[in-house]
Amino acid sequence: MAQHKDNAREAILTAFQNLLIESRGTSASLDEVARRAGVTKGGLLYHFGSRRALEDALVDHLEAVAAEDFERMRTAPGGALAYYLPLRDYIDSPLDRATVSVGFLAHDHERARTLLAMMRSRYQELIAADVGDPLLARVALLLGDGLYYETLTTGAVPGDEVDIIDFVNRLRAAPPDAG
Amino acid sequence: MAQHKDNAREAILTAFQNLLIESRGTSASLDEVARRAGVTKGGLLYHFGSRRALEDALVDHLEAVAAEDFERMRTAPGGALAYYLPLRDYIDSPLDRATVSVGFLAHDHERARTLLAMMRSRYQELIAADVGDPLLARVALLLGDGLYYETLTTGAVPGDEVDIIDFVNRLRAAPPDAG
DNA sequence: GTCTATATTCCGATAGAC
DNA sequence: GTCTATCGGAATATAGAC
């Protein structure tokens, strides 16, 4: 019975997130967000005193969701790499939606930028601790970045993600000569 | 003496590109672009009848610059992969600036999106034709994307780019088993 | 060709009724 | 708590002077 409160807040925040994703950062005006959440702009601005406050709340949300994900990744049975790379499980997850939507705020929201950067370095740390070989960890992270970048720019989930994961796993078993 | 004409057009287009990059897609209003180019909004709208026309011209510019780059890459003495990977030569090049600026238009400009997608697949084809193994070509493309995504988000050129290139070259010499 | 002035639309925010 | 009404600012675009 703890979350019966602030239903309007959550509806507004969800509508904001969805609109940011669907419109690729445009058309997420307070009017549109309010309409989507089933309130008016006045009602929205009662819960979030300004657009900035609404954006801050979404960044807070991402921060919390990411912290949970770090903990799951750190304690994943198959290891951090096997947890990190499967993009298919990630795409459209609550963490993904929070990350992408905050990404659209980043250009004029410094805390959003620093949070996204912090998340990247945290993932790299966790993968490096799992894989051992720092270069392979770096390659795995960059491949994940590449897949993610591709998804961001094309708007479509790549179809060969499994092949990439398999490729990294083979490298892990038999790394190329260092000479 | 062929390009003494349309100096104002070029100044406007350059100002538009620079403003898009500097402001990460925001603050590139017609007023600002005109001010930066040393004309007024009226003057700008004489050369480009609408904002859309201005955006179209920038997309056209990228299309031309990219076509030149494809040809250079296709005929590069060291091969397509060696031409593609050195990020240091690419960062801040005319092609880079055109690509990044058009990227900021992409969210509400379909031709910009399709052009960027076409460029990606064209690079992948050229690398694949050079490398032979399609999966390795894909990995090389994704690593390049990853490095680029990193510079976009952190604002700094990665320090281990040479290690990544070396890693890919070793993979090329001795690919991991396909089993 | 380039300018000024203005019309129009949209967004964020405030004031105040209920 | 949620609504309506409205202000102020910014952006695209048009009209017309020079």
mmCIF file of C-alpha atoms (C1' of nucleotides) in Angstrom:
data_model
loop_
_atom_site.group_PDB
_atom_site.id
_atom_site.type_symbol
_atom_site.label_atom_id
_atom_site.label_comp_id
_atom_site.label_asym_id
_atom_site.label_seq_id
_atom_site.Cartn_x
_atom_site.Cartn_y
_atom_site.Cartn_z
ATOM 1 C CA MET A 1 0.000 0.000 0.000
ATOM 2 C CA ALA A 2 3.001 2.244 -0.185
ATOM 3 C CA GLN A 3 2.642 3.378 -3.792
ATOM 4 C CA HIS A 4 -0.981 4.425 -3.897
ATOM 5 C CA LYS A 5 0.260 7.972 -3.496
ATOM 6 C CA ASP A 6 1.536 10.191 -6.301
ATOM 7 C CA ASN A 7 -0.162 8.254 -9.062
ATOM 8 C CA ALA A 8 -0.478 11.468 -11.043
ATOM 9 C CA ARG A 9 3.244 12.158 -10.650
ATOM 10 C CA GLU A 10 4.104 8.733 -12.012
ATOM 11 C CA ALA A 11 1.640 9.026 -14.881
ATOM 12 C CA ILE A 12 3.145 12.384 -15.827
ATOM 13 C CA LEU A 13 6.702 11.078 -15.602
ATOM 14 C CA THR A 14 5.847 8.033 -17.712
ATOM 15 C CA ALA A 15 4.108 10.191 -20.305
ATOM 16 C CA PHE A 16 7.135 12.486 -20.409
ATOM 17 C CA GLN A 17 9.491 9.551 -20.911
ATOM 18 C CA ASN A 18 7.321 7.975 -23.618
ATOM 19 C CA LEU A 19 6.922 11.237 -25.499
ATOM 20 C CA LEU A 20 10.669 11.895 -25.427
ATOM 21 C CA ILE A 21 11.338 8.458 -26.892
ATOM 22 C CA GLU A 22 8.560 8.511 -29.487
ATOM 23 C CA SER A 23 9.375 12.008 -30.714
ATOM 24 C CA ARG A 24 13.148 11.602 -30.460
ATOM 25 C CA GLY A 25 13.301 14.532 -28.071
ATOM 26 C CA THR A 26 10.913 16.841 -29.912
ATOM 27 C CA SER A 27 7.192 17.305 -29.182
ATOM 28 C CA ALA A 28 7.590 16.662 -25.485
ATOM 29 C CA SER A 29 6.062 19.987 -24.505
ATOM 30 C CA LEU A 30 4.333 20.355 -21.158
ATOM 31 C CA ASP A 31 0.990 20.578 -22.945
ATOM 32 C CA GLU A 32 1.570 17.301 -24.763
ATOM 33 C CA VAL A 33 2.898 15.562 -21.654
ATOM 34 C CA ALA A 34 -0.112 16.723 -19.661
ATOM 35 C CA ARG A 35 -2.526 15.642 -22.370
ATOM 36 C CA ARG A 36 -0.910 12.209 -22.552
ATOM 37 C CA ALA A 37 -1.013 11.851 -18.771
ATOM 38 C CA GLY A 38 -4.669 12.846 -18.670
ATOM 39 C CA VAL A 39 -4.204 16.135 -16.842
ATOM 40 C CA THR A 40 -3.881 19.740 -17.925
ATOM 41 C CA LYS A 41 -0.780 21.853 -17.955
ATOM 42 C CA GLY A 42 -1.930 23.489 -14.740
ATOM 43 C CA GLY A 43 -2.261 20.100 -13.084
ATOM 44 C CA LEU A 44 1.174 19.061 -14.293
ATOM 45 C CA LEU A 45 2.760 22.232 -12.982
ATOM 46 C CA TYR A 46 1.264 21.587 -9.582
ATOM 47 C CA HIS A 47 3.242 18.341 -9.314
ATOM 48 C CA PHE A 48 6.352 19.626 -11.104
ATOM 49 C CA GLY A 49 6.831 23.337 -10.601
ATOM 50 C CA SER A 50 8.723 23.812 -13.848
ATOM 51 C CA ARG A 51 9.912 21.947 -16.880
ATOM 52 C CA ARG A 52 13.336 21.752 -15.283
ATOM 53 C CA ALA A 53 11.832 20.062 -12.214
ATOM 54 C CA LEU A 54 10.181 17.504 -14.502
ATOM 55 C CA GLU A 55 13.494 16.824 -16.230
ATOM 56 C CA ASP A 56 15.283 16.531 -12.890
ATOM 57 C CA ALA A 57 12.755 13.936 -11.740
ATOM 58 C CA LEU A 58 13.390 11.853 -14.858
ATOM 59 C CA VAL A 59 17.155 12.023 -14.262
ATOM 60 C CA ASP A 60 16.556 10.939 -10.660
ATOM 61 C CA HIS A 61 14.533 8.011 -11.965
ATOM 62 C CA LEU A 62 17.355 6.918 -14.281
ATOM 63 C CA GLU A 63 19.864 7.211 -11.445
ATOM 64 C CA ALA A 64 17.817 4.840 -9.284
ATOM 65 C CA VAL A 65 17.140 2.319 -12.065
ATOM 66 C CA ALA A 66 20.823 2.326 -13.074
ATOM 67 C CA ALA A 67 21.959 1.691 -9.498
ATOM 68 C CA GLU A 68 19.748 -1.399 -9.382
ATOM 69 C CA ASP A 69 21.181 -2.589 -12.699
ATOM 70 C CA PHE A 70 24.778 -2.173 -11.525
ATOM 71 C CA GLU A 71 24.019 -4.389 -8.546
ATOM 72 C CA ARG A 72 22.354 -7.049 -10.734
ATOM 73 C CA MET A 73 25.303 -6.948 -13.145
ATOM 74 C CA ARG A 74 27.883 -7.157 -10.361
ATOM 75 C CA THR A 75 26.230 -10.287 -8.943
ATOM 76 C CA ALA A 76 25.106 -11.871 -12.233
ATOM 77 C CA PRO A 77 25.616 -15.684 -12.201
ATOM 78 C CA GLY A 78 27.073 -15.754 -15.735
ATOM 79 C CA GLY A 79 29.381 -12.826 -15.112
ATOM 80 C CA ALA A 80 29.235 -9.146 -15.972
ATOM 81 C CA LEU A 81 30.032 -9.563 -19.688
ATOM 82 C CA ALA A 82 27.271 -12.099 -20.293
ATOM 83 C CA TYR A 83 24.921 -9.780 -18.439
ATOM 84 C CA TYR A 84 26.001 -6.696 -20.351
ATOM 85 C CA LEU A 85 26.180 -7.681 -23.997
ATOM 86 C CA PRO A 86 22.753 -9.226 -24.777
ATOM 87 C CA LEU A 87 21.201 -6.099 -26.232
ATOM 88 C CA ARG A 88 17.991 -7.984 -26.889
ATOM 89 C CA ASP A 89 17.245 -8.211 -23.171
ATOM 90 C CA TYR A 90 18.170 -4.584 -22.745
ATOM 91 C CA ILE A 91 16.315 -2.918 -25.584
ATOM 92 C CA ASP A 92 13.036 -1.412 -24.419
ATOM 93 C CA SER A 93 13.710 -2.384 -20.805
ATOM 94 C CA PRO A 94 12.866 0.198 -18.127
ATOM 95 C CA LEU A 95 16.575 1.006 -17.895
ATOM 96 C CA ASP A 96 16.849 1.443 -21.662
ATOM 97 C CA ARG A 97 13.808 3.678 -21.860
ATOM 98 C CA ALA A 98 15.068 5.765 -18.953
ATOM 99 C CA THR A 99 18.536 6.018 -20.502
ATOM 100 C CA VAL A 100 17.334 6.938 -23.975
ATOM 101 C CA SER A 101 14.849 9.506 -22.729
ATOM 102 C CA VAL A 102 17.429 11.140 -20.474
ATOM 103 C CA GLY A 103 19.788 11.102 -23.444
ATOM 104 C CA PHE A 104 17.404 13.458 -25.207
ATOM 105 C CA LEU A 105 17.625 15.853 -22.265
ATOM 106 C CA ALA A 106 21.406 15.702 -22.071
ATOM 107 C CA HIS A 107 22.240 18.507 -24.459
ATOM 108 C CA ASP A 108 21.028 21.148 -22.041
ATOM 109 C CA HIS A 109 21.079 19.276 -18.736
ATOM 110 C CA GLU A 110 24.534 18.853 -17.265
ATOM 111 C CA ARG A 111 23.568 16.394 -14.538
ATOM 112 C CA ALA A 112 22.029 14.170 -17.211
ATOM 113 C CA ARG A 113 25.311 14.216 -19.126
ATOM 114 C CA THR A 114 27.462 13.416 -16.100
ATOM 115 C CA LEU A 115 25.113 10.617 -15.060
ATOM 116 C CA LEU A 116 25.290 9.019 -18.506
ATOM 117 C CA ALA A 117 29.087 9.305 -18.464
ATOM 118 C CA MET A 118 29.244 7.806 -14.974
ATOM 119 C CA MET A 119 27.121 4.868 -16.105
ATOM 120 C CA ARG A 120 29.517 4.188 -18.989
ATOM 121 C CA SER A 121 32.611 4.105 -16.791
ATOM 122 C CA ARG A 122 30.839 1.962 -14.200
ATOM 123 C CA TYR A 123 29.928 -0.612 -16.850
ATOM 124 C CA GLN A 124 33.517 -0.641 -18.099
ATOM 125 C CA GLU A 125 34.790 -1.259 -14.564
ATOM 126 C CA LEU A 126 32.403 -4.163 -14.038
ATOM 127 C CA ILE A 127 33.273 -5.789 -17.377
ATOM 128 C CA ALA A 128 37.004 -5.376 -16.764
ATOM 129 C CA ALA A 129 36.663 -7.041 -13.370
ATOM 130 C CA ASP A 130 34.863 -9.954 -15.038
ATOM 131 C CA VAL A 131 36.951 -10.467 -18.188
ATOM 132 C CA GLY A 132 40.432 -9.952 -16.766
ATOM 133 C CA ASP A 133 42.063 -8.898 -20.032
ATOM 134 C CA PRO A 134 41.610 -5.115 -20.035
ATOM 135 C CA LEU A 135 41.862 -4.797 -23.811
ATOM 136 C CA LEU A 136 39.191 -7.418 -24.413
ATOM 137 C CA ALA A 137 37.010 -5.712 -21.825
ATOM 138 C CA ARG A 138 37.504 -2.471 -23.679
ATOM 139 C CA VAL A 139 36.648 -4.144 -26.985
ATOM 140 C CA ALA A 140 33.495 -5.633 -25.464
ATOM 141 C CA LEU A 141 32.430 -2.251 -24.134
ATOM 142 C CA LEU A 142 33.107 -0.553 -27.466
ATOM 143 C CA LEU A 143 31.147 -3.229 -29.303
ATOM 144 C CA GLY A 144 28.266 -2.624 -26.923
ATOM 145 C CA ASP A 145 28.639 1.099 -27.529
ATOM 146 C CA GLY A 146 28.662 0.505 -31.266
ATOM 147 C CA LEU A 147 25.499 -1.577 -31.140
ATOM 148 C CA TYR A 148 23.897 1.019 -28.933
ATOM 149 C CA TYR A 149 24.996 3.883 -31.170
ATOM 150 C CA GLU A 150 23.620 2.025 -34.132
ATOM 151 C CA THR A 151 20.311 1.602 -32.384
ATOM 152 C CA LEU A 152 20.216 5.257 -31.426
ATOM 153 C CA THR A 153 20.958 6.507 -34.926
ATOM 154 C CA THR A 154 18.959 4.038 -36.991
ATOM 155 C CA GLY A 155 16.155 3.478 -34.500
ATOM 156 C CA ALA A 156 16.270 -0.286 -35.104
ATOM 157 C CA VAL A 157 17.637 -3.128 -33.042
ATOM 158 C CA PRO A 158 20.505 -4.836 -34.905
ATOM 159 C CA GLY A 159 19.744 -8.372 -35.999
ATOM 160 C CA ASP A 160 23.172 -9.916 -35.529
ATOM 161 C CA GLU A 161 23.726 -9.165 -31.884
ATOM 162 C CA VAL A 162 23.997 -12.890 -31.081
ATOM 163 C CA ASP A 163 26.841 -13.229 -33.578
ATOM 164 C CA ILE A 164 28.725 -10.403 -31.897
ATOM 165 C CA ILE A 165 28.293 -11.956 -28.454
ATOM 166 C CA ASP A 166 29.481 -15.310 -29.789
ATOM 167 C CA PHE A 167 32.457 -13.587 -31.382
ATOM 168 C CA VAL A 168 33.517 -12.001 -28.091
ATOM 169 C CA ASN A 169 33.098 -15.282 -26.248
ATOM 170 C CA ARG A 170 35.384 -17.053 -28.726
ATOM 171 C CA LEU A 171 37.927 -14.269 -28.272
ATOM 172 C CA ARG A 172 37.675 -14.719 -24.544
ATOM 173 C CA ALA A 173 38.469 -18.422 -24.896
ATOM 174 C CA ALA A 174 41.274 -17.876 -27.418
ATOM 175 C CA PRO A 175 42.675 -14.341 -27.487
ATOM 176 C CA PRO A 176 44.821 -13.357 -30.506
ATOM 177 C CA ASP A 177 48.577 -13.198 -30.039
ATOM 178 C CA ALA A 178 49.820 -10.044 -28.394
ATOM 179 C CA GLY A 179 52.745 -9.718 -30.821
ATOM 180 C CA MET B 1 36.965 31.605 -60.643
ATOM 181 C CA ALA B 2 34.050 29.232 -60.413
ATOM 182 C CA GLN B 3 33.217 29.658 -56.722
ATOM 183 C CA HIS B 4 33.092 33.416 -56.398
ATOM 184 C CA LYS B 5 29.323 33.105 -56.578
ATOM 185 C CA ASP B 6 27.001 32.296 -53.680
ATOM 186 C CA ASN B 7 29.460 33.348 -51.016
ATOM 187 C CA ALA B 8 26.546 34.346 -48.798
ATOM 188 C CA ARG B 9 24.974 30.906 -49.251
ATOM 189 C CA GLU B 10 28.173 29.209 -48.177
ATOM 190 C CA ALA B 11 28.652 31.537 -45.205
ATOM 191 C CA ILE B 12 25.092 30.820 -44.075
ATOM 192 C CA LEU B 13 25.503 27.087 -44.529
ATOM 193 C CA THR B 14 28.784 27.085 -42.614
ATOM 194 C CA ALA B 15 27.269 29.148 -39.798
ATOM 195 C CA PHE B 16 24.345 26.735 -39.631
ATOM 196 C CA GLN B 17 26.682 23.754 -39.432
ATOM 197 C CA ASN B 18 28.870 25.332 -36.768
ATOM 198 C CA LEU B 19 25.918 26.393 -34.643
ATOM 199 C CA LEU B 20 24.393 22.914 -34.800
ATOM 200 C CA ILE B 21 27.671 21.380 -33.604
ATOM 201 C CA GLU B 22 28.405 23.938 -30.894
ATOM 202 C CA SER B 23 24.904 23.880 -29.457
ATOM 203 C CA ARG B 24 24.357 20.140 -29.874
ATOM 204 C CA GLY B 25 21.354 20.803 -32.079
ATOM 205 C CA THR B 26 19.787 23.582 -30.004
ATOM 206 C CA SER B 27 20.183 27.338 -30.578
ATOM 207 C CA ALA B 28 20.494 27.004 -34.326
ATOM 208 C CA SER B 29 17.562 29.300 -35.020
ATOM 209 C CA LEU B 30 17.411 31.252 -38.259
ATOM 210 C CA ASP B 31 18.087 34.459 -36.317
ATOM 211 C CA GLU B 32 21.245 33.036 -34.775
ATOM 212 C CA VAL B 33 22.440 31.519 -38.041
ATOM 213 C CA ALA B 34 21.892 34.817 -39.837
ATOM 214 C CA ARG B 35 23.684 36.773 -37.115
ATOM 215 C CA ARG B 36 26.650 34.376 -37.256
ATOM 216 C CA ALA B 37 26.780 34.576 -41.035
ATOM 217 C CA GLY B 38 26.680 38.371 -40.951
ATOM 218 C CA VAL B 39 23.265 38.781 -42.533
ATOM 219 C CA THR B 40 19.751 39.243 -41.218
ATOM 220 C CA LYS B 41 16.958 36.733 -41.152
ATOM 221 C CA GLY B 42 15.481 38.411 -44.212
ATOM 222 C CA GLY B 43 18.750 38.006 -46.063
ATOM 223 C CA LEU B 44 18.997 34.382 -45.063
ATOM 224 C CA LEU B 45 15.458 33.677 -46.209
ATOM 225 C CA TYR B 46 16.244 35.150 -49.576
ATOM 226 C CA HIS B 47 18.880 32.463 -50.162
ATOM 227 C CA PHE B 48 17.008 29.678 -48.401
ATOM 228 C CA GLY B 49 13.268 30.119 -48.638
ATOM 229 C CA SER B 50 12.545 28.229 -45.436
ATOM 230 C CA ARG B 51 14.256 26.483 -42.588
ATOM 231 C CA ARG B 52 13.524 23.216 -44.315
ATOM 232 C CA ALA B 53 15.346 24.420 -47.431
ATOM 233 C CA LEU B 54 18.354 25.293 -45.282
ATOM 234 C CA GLU B 55 18.332 21.843 -43.719
ATOM 235 C CA ASP B 56 17.975 20.220 -47.135
ATOM 236 C CA ALA B 57 21.028 22.118 -48.382
ATOM 237 C CA LEU B 58 23.091 20.860 -45.446
ATOM 238 C CA VAL B 59 21.989 17.293 -46.147
ATOM 239 C CA ASP B 60 22.961 17.796 -49.806
ATOM 240 C CA HIS B 61 26.373 19.002 -48.649
ATOM 241 C CA LEU B 62 26.925 15.902 -46.534
ATOM 242 C CA GLU B 63 25.852 13.697 -49.409
ATOM 243 C CA ALA B 64 28.497 15.230 -51.663
ATOM 244 C CA VAL B 65 31.294 15.133 -49.064
ATOM 245 C CA ALA B 66 30.454 11.532 -48.173
ATOM 246 C CA ALA B 67 30.522 10.458 -51.828
ATOM 247 C CA GLU B 68 34.063 11.859 -52.152
ATOM 248 C CA ASP B 69 35.094 9.995 -49.009
ATOM 249 C CA PHE B 70 33.683 6.694 -50.269
ATOM 250 C CA GLU B 71 35.775 7.020 -53.396
ATOM 251 C CA ARG B 72 38.932 7.822 -51.416
ATOM 252 C CA MET B 73 38.259 4.882 -49.124
ATOM 253 C CA ARG B 74 37.540 2.500 -52.004
ATOM 254 C CA THR B 75 40.860 3.323 -53.649
ATOM 255 C CA ALA B 76 42.947 3.780 -50.477
ATOM 256 C CA PRO B 77 46.440 2.249 -50.914
ATOM 257 C CA GLY B 78 46.395 0.567 -47.488
ATOM 258 C CA GLY B 79 42.889 -0.799 -47.928
ATOM 259 C CA ALA B 80 39.480 0.304 -46.713
ATOM 260 C CA LEU B 81 39.931 -0.828 -43.112
ATOM 261 C CA ALA B 82 43.183 1.059 -42.612
ATOM 262 C CA TYR B 83 41.515 4.106 -44.122
ATOM 263 C CA TYR B 84 38.454 3.842 -41.894
ATOM 264 C CA LEU B 85 39.812 3.089 -38.450
ATOM 265 C CA PRO B 86 42.210 5.972 -37.635
ATOM 266 C CA LEU B 87 39.745 8.184 -35.831
ATOM 267 C CA ARG B 88 42.341 10.848 -35.249
ATOM 268 C CA ASP B 89 42.354 11.763 -38.935
ATOM 269 C CA TYR B 90 38.586 11.842 -39.008
ATOM 270 C CA ILE B 91 37.719 13.912 -35.939
ATOM 271 C CA ASP B 92 36.819 17.470 -36.891
ATOM 272 C CA SER B 93 37.316 16.824 -40.597
ATOM 273 C CA PRO B 94 34.813 18.399 -43.011
ATOM 274 C CA LEU B 95 33.123 15.024 -43.305
ATOM 275 C CA ASP B 96 32.917 14.672 -39.531
ATOM 276 C CA ARG B 97 31.448 18.126 -39.056
ATOM 277 C CA ALA B 98 28.928 17.566 -41.843
ATOM 278 C CA THR B 99 27.957 14.185 -40.412
ATOM 279 C CA VAL B 100 27.570 15.392 -36.842
ATOM 280 C CA SER B 101 25.585 18.477 -37.800
ATOM 281 C CA VAL B 102 23.233 16.499 -40.026
ATOM 282 C CA GLY B 103 22.876 14.034 -37.169
ATOM 283 C CA PHE B 104 21.283 16.798 -35.140
ATOM 284 C CA LEU B 105 18.720 17.321 -37.882
ATOM 285 C CA ALA B 106 17.917 13.658 -38.221
ATOM 286 C CA HIS B 107 15.156 13.424 -35.655
ATOM 287 C CA ASP B 108 12.718 15.326 -37.847
ATOM 288 C CA HIS B 109 14.303 15.009 -41.279
ATOM 289 C CA GLU B 110 13.781 11.636 -42.881
ATOM 290 C CA ARG B 111 16.221 12.117 -45.757
ATOM 291 C CA ALA B 112 18.930 12.947 -43.226
ATOM 292 C CA ARG B 113 18.205 9.685 -41.430
ATOM 293 C CA THR B 114 18.255 7.585 -44.584
ATOM 294 C CA LEU B 115 21.465 9.258 -45.755
ATOM 295 C CA LEU B 116 23.217 8.531 -42.452
ATOM 296 C CA ALA B 117 22.003 4.946 -42.589
ATOM 297 C CA MET B 118 23.173 4.624 -46.194
ATOM 298 C CA MET B 119 26.607 5.946 -45.254
ATOM 299 C CA ARG B 120 26.922 3.383 -42.471
ATOM 300 C CA SER B 121 26.031 0.456 -44.707
ATOM 301 C CA ARG B 122 28.304 1.767 -47.478
ATOM 302 C CA TYR B 123 31.243 1.866 -45.066
ATOM 303 C CA GLN B 124 30.367 -1.619 -43.914
ATOM 304 C CA GLU B 125 30.331 -2.861 -47.519
ATOM 305 C CA LEU B 126 33.702 -1.285 -48.299
ATOM 306 C CA ILE B 127 35.269 -2.717 -45.161
ATOM 307 C CA ALA B 128 33.724 -6.116 -45.845
ATOM 308 C CA ALA B 129 35.099 -6.086 -49.406
ATOM 309 C CA ASP B 130 38.533 -5.295 -47.979
ATOM 310 C CA VAL B 131 38.569 -7.665 -45.014
ATOM 311 C CA GLY B 132 36.807 -10.676 -46.499
ATOM 312 C CA ASP B 133 35.193 -12.002 -43.318
ATOM 313 C CA PRO B 134 31.821 -10.186 -42.998
ATOM 314 C CA LEU B 135 31.657 -10.679 -39.234
ATOM 315 C CA LEU B 136 35.106 -9.210 -38.727
ATOM 316 C CA ALA B 137 34.117 -6.314 -40.949
ATOM 317 C CA ARG B 138 31.045 -5.800 -38.815
ATOM 318 C CA VAL B 139 33.155 -5.906 -35.643
ATOM 319 C CA ALA B 140 35.521 -3.318 -37.098
ATOM 320 C CA LEU B 141 32.592 -1.068 -37.996
ATOM 321 C CA LEU B 142 31.066 -1.413 -34.533
ATOM 322 C CA LEU B 143 34.399 -0.688 -32.869
ATOM 323 C CA GLY B 144 34.693 2.446 -34.958
ATOM 324 C CA ASP B 145 31.140 3.379 -33.982
ATOM 325 C CA GLY B 146 31.955 2.708 -30.348
ATOM 326 C CA LEU B 147 35.058 4.899 -30.415
ATOM 327 C CA TYR B 148 33.082 7.605 -32.147
ATOM 328 C CA TYR B 149 30.174 7.336 -29.710
ATOM 329 C CA GLU B 150 32.664 7.681 -26.886
ATOM 330 C CA THR B 151 34.167 10.858 -28.305
ATOM 331 C CA LEU B 152 30.686 12.240 -28.904
ATOM 332 C CA THR B 153 29.610 11.654 -25.316
ATOM 333 C CA THR B 154 32.852 12.385 -23.468
ATOM 334 C CA GLY B 155 34.132 15.079 -25.817
ATOM 335 C CA ALA B 156 37.641 13.606 -25.861
ATOM 336 C CA VAL B 157 39.562 11.496 -28.345
ATOM 337 C CA PRO B 158 40.214 8.068 -26.796
ATOM 338 C CA GLY B 159 43.849 7.385 -25.916
ATOM 339 C CA ASP B 160 43.920 3.722 -26.855
ATOM 340 C CA GLU B 161 42.697 3.966 -30.401
ATOM 341 C CA VAL B 162 45.996 2.516 -31.663
ATOM 342 C CA ASP B 163 45.539 -0.525 -29.412
ATOM 343 C CA ILE B 164 42.090 -1.133 -30.863
ATOM 344 C CA ILE B 165 43.378 -0.849 -34.440
ATOM 345 C CA ASP B 166 46.210 -3.246 -33.574
ATOM 346 C CA PHE B 167 43.708 -5.613 -32.007
ATOM 347 C CA VAL B 168 41.602 -5.675 -35.173
ATOM 348 C CA ASN B 169 44.681 -6.225 -37.328
ATOM 349 C CA ARG B 170 45.716 -9.236 -35.225
ATOM 350 C CA LEU B 171 42.175 -10.587 -35.552
ATOM 351 C CA ARG B 172 42.440 -10.159 -39.280
ATOM 352 C CA ALA B 173 45.663 -12.138 -39.377
ATOM 353 C CA ALA B 174 44.356 -14.875 -37.085
ATOM 354 C CA PRO B 175 40.550 -14.958 -36.735
ATOM 355 C CA PRO B 176 39.121 -16.995 -33.852
ATOM 356 C CA ASP B 177 37.676 -20.419 -34.644
ATOM 357 C CA ALA B 178 34.200 -20.343 -36.069
ATOM 358 C CA GLY B 179 33.056 -23.258 -33.901
ATOM 359 C "C1'" DG C 1 20.004 41.385 -52.506
ATOM 360 C "C1'" DT C 2 19.372 42.804 -48.078
ATOM 361 C "C1'" DC C 3 16.878 45.156 -44.752
ATOM 362 C "C1'" DT C 4 12.723 46.321 -41.198
ATOM 363 C "C1'" DA C 5 8.427 45.330 -39.452
ATOM 364 C "C1'" DT C 6 4.954 42.339 -38.453
ATOM 365 C "C1'" DA C 7 1.805 38.166 -38.387
ATOM 366 C "C1'" DT C 8 1.368 33.685 -36.436
ATOM 367 C "C1'" DT C 9 2.254 29.840 -33.782
ATOM 368 C "C1'" DC C 10 4.000 27.487 -29.848
ATOM 369 C "C1'" DC C 11 6.014 26.953 -25.372
ATOM 370 C "C1'" DG C 12 6.861 27.767 -20.397
ATOM 371 C "C1'" DA C 13 5.022 29.940 -16.562
ATOM 372 C "C1'" DT C 14 1.745 32.656 -13.479
ATOM 373 C "C1'" DA C 15 -2.800 33.980 -11.450
ATOM 374 C "C1'" DG C 16 -6.783 32.833 -9.737
ATOM 375 C "C1'" DA C 17 -11.421 30.241 -9.795
ATOM 376 C "C1'" DC C 18 -13.378 25.950 -8.107
ATOM 377 C "C1'" DG D 1 -5.438 19.179 -6.510
ATOM 378 C "C1'" DT D 2 -6.930 20.412 -10.894
ATOM 379 C "C1'" DC D 3 -8.842 23.572 -13.859
ATOM 380 C "C1'" DT D 4 -9.144 28.044 -17.227
ATOM 381 C "C1'" DA D 5 -7.178 32.153 -18.853
ATOM 382 C "C1'" DT D 6 -3.496 34.786 -19.997
ATOM 383 C "C1'" DC D 7 1.253 36.836 -20.200
ATOM 384 C "C1'" DG D 8 5.946 37.000 -22.166
ATOM 385 C "C1'" DG D 9 9.319 35.156 -25.065
ATOM 386 C "C1'" DA D 10 11.085 32.849 -29.029
ATOM 387 C "C1'" DA D 11 10.805 30.913 -33.531
ATOM 388 C "C1'" DT D 12 9.242 30.548 -38.497
ATOM 389 C "C1'" DA D 13 7.633 33.039 -42.091
ATOM 390 C "C1'" DT D 14 5.586 37.007 -44.912
ATOM 391 C "C1'" DA D 15 5.240 41.824 -46.789
ATOM 392 C "C1'" DG D 16 7.204 45.476 -48.433
ATOM 393 C "C1'" DA D 17 10.768 49.413 -48.271
ATOM 394 C "C1'" DC D 18 15.372 50.484 -50.027
#
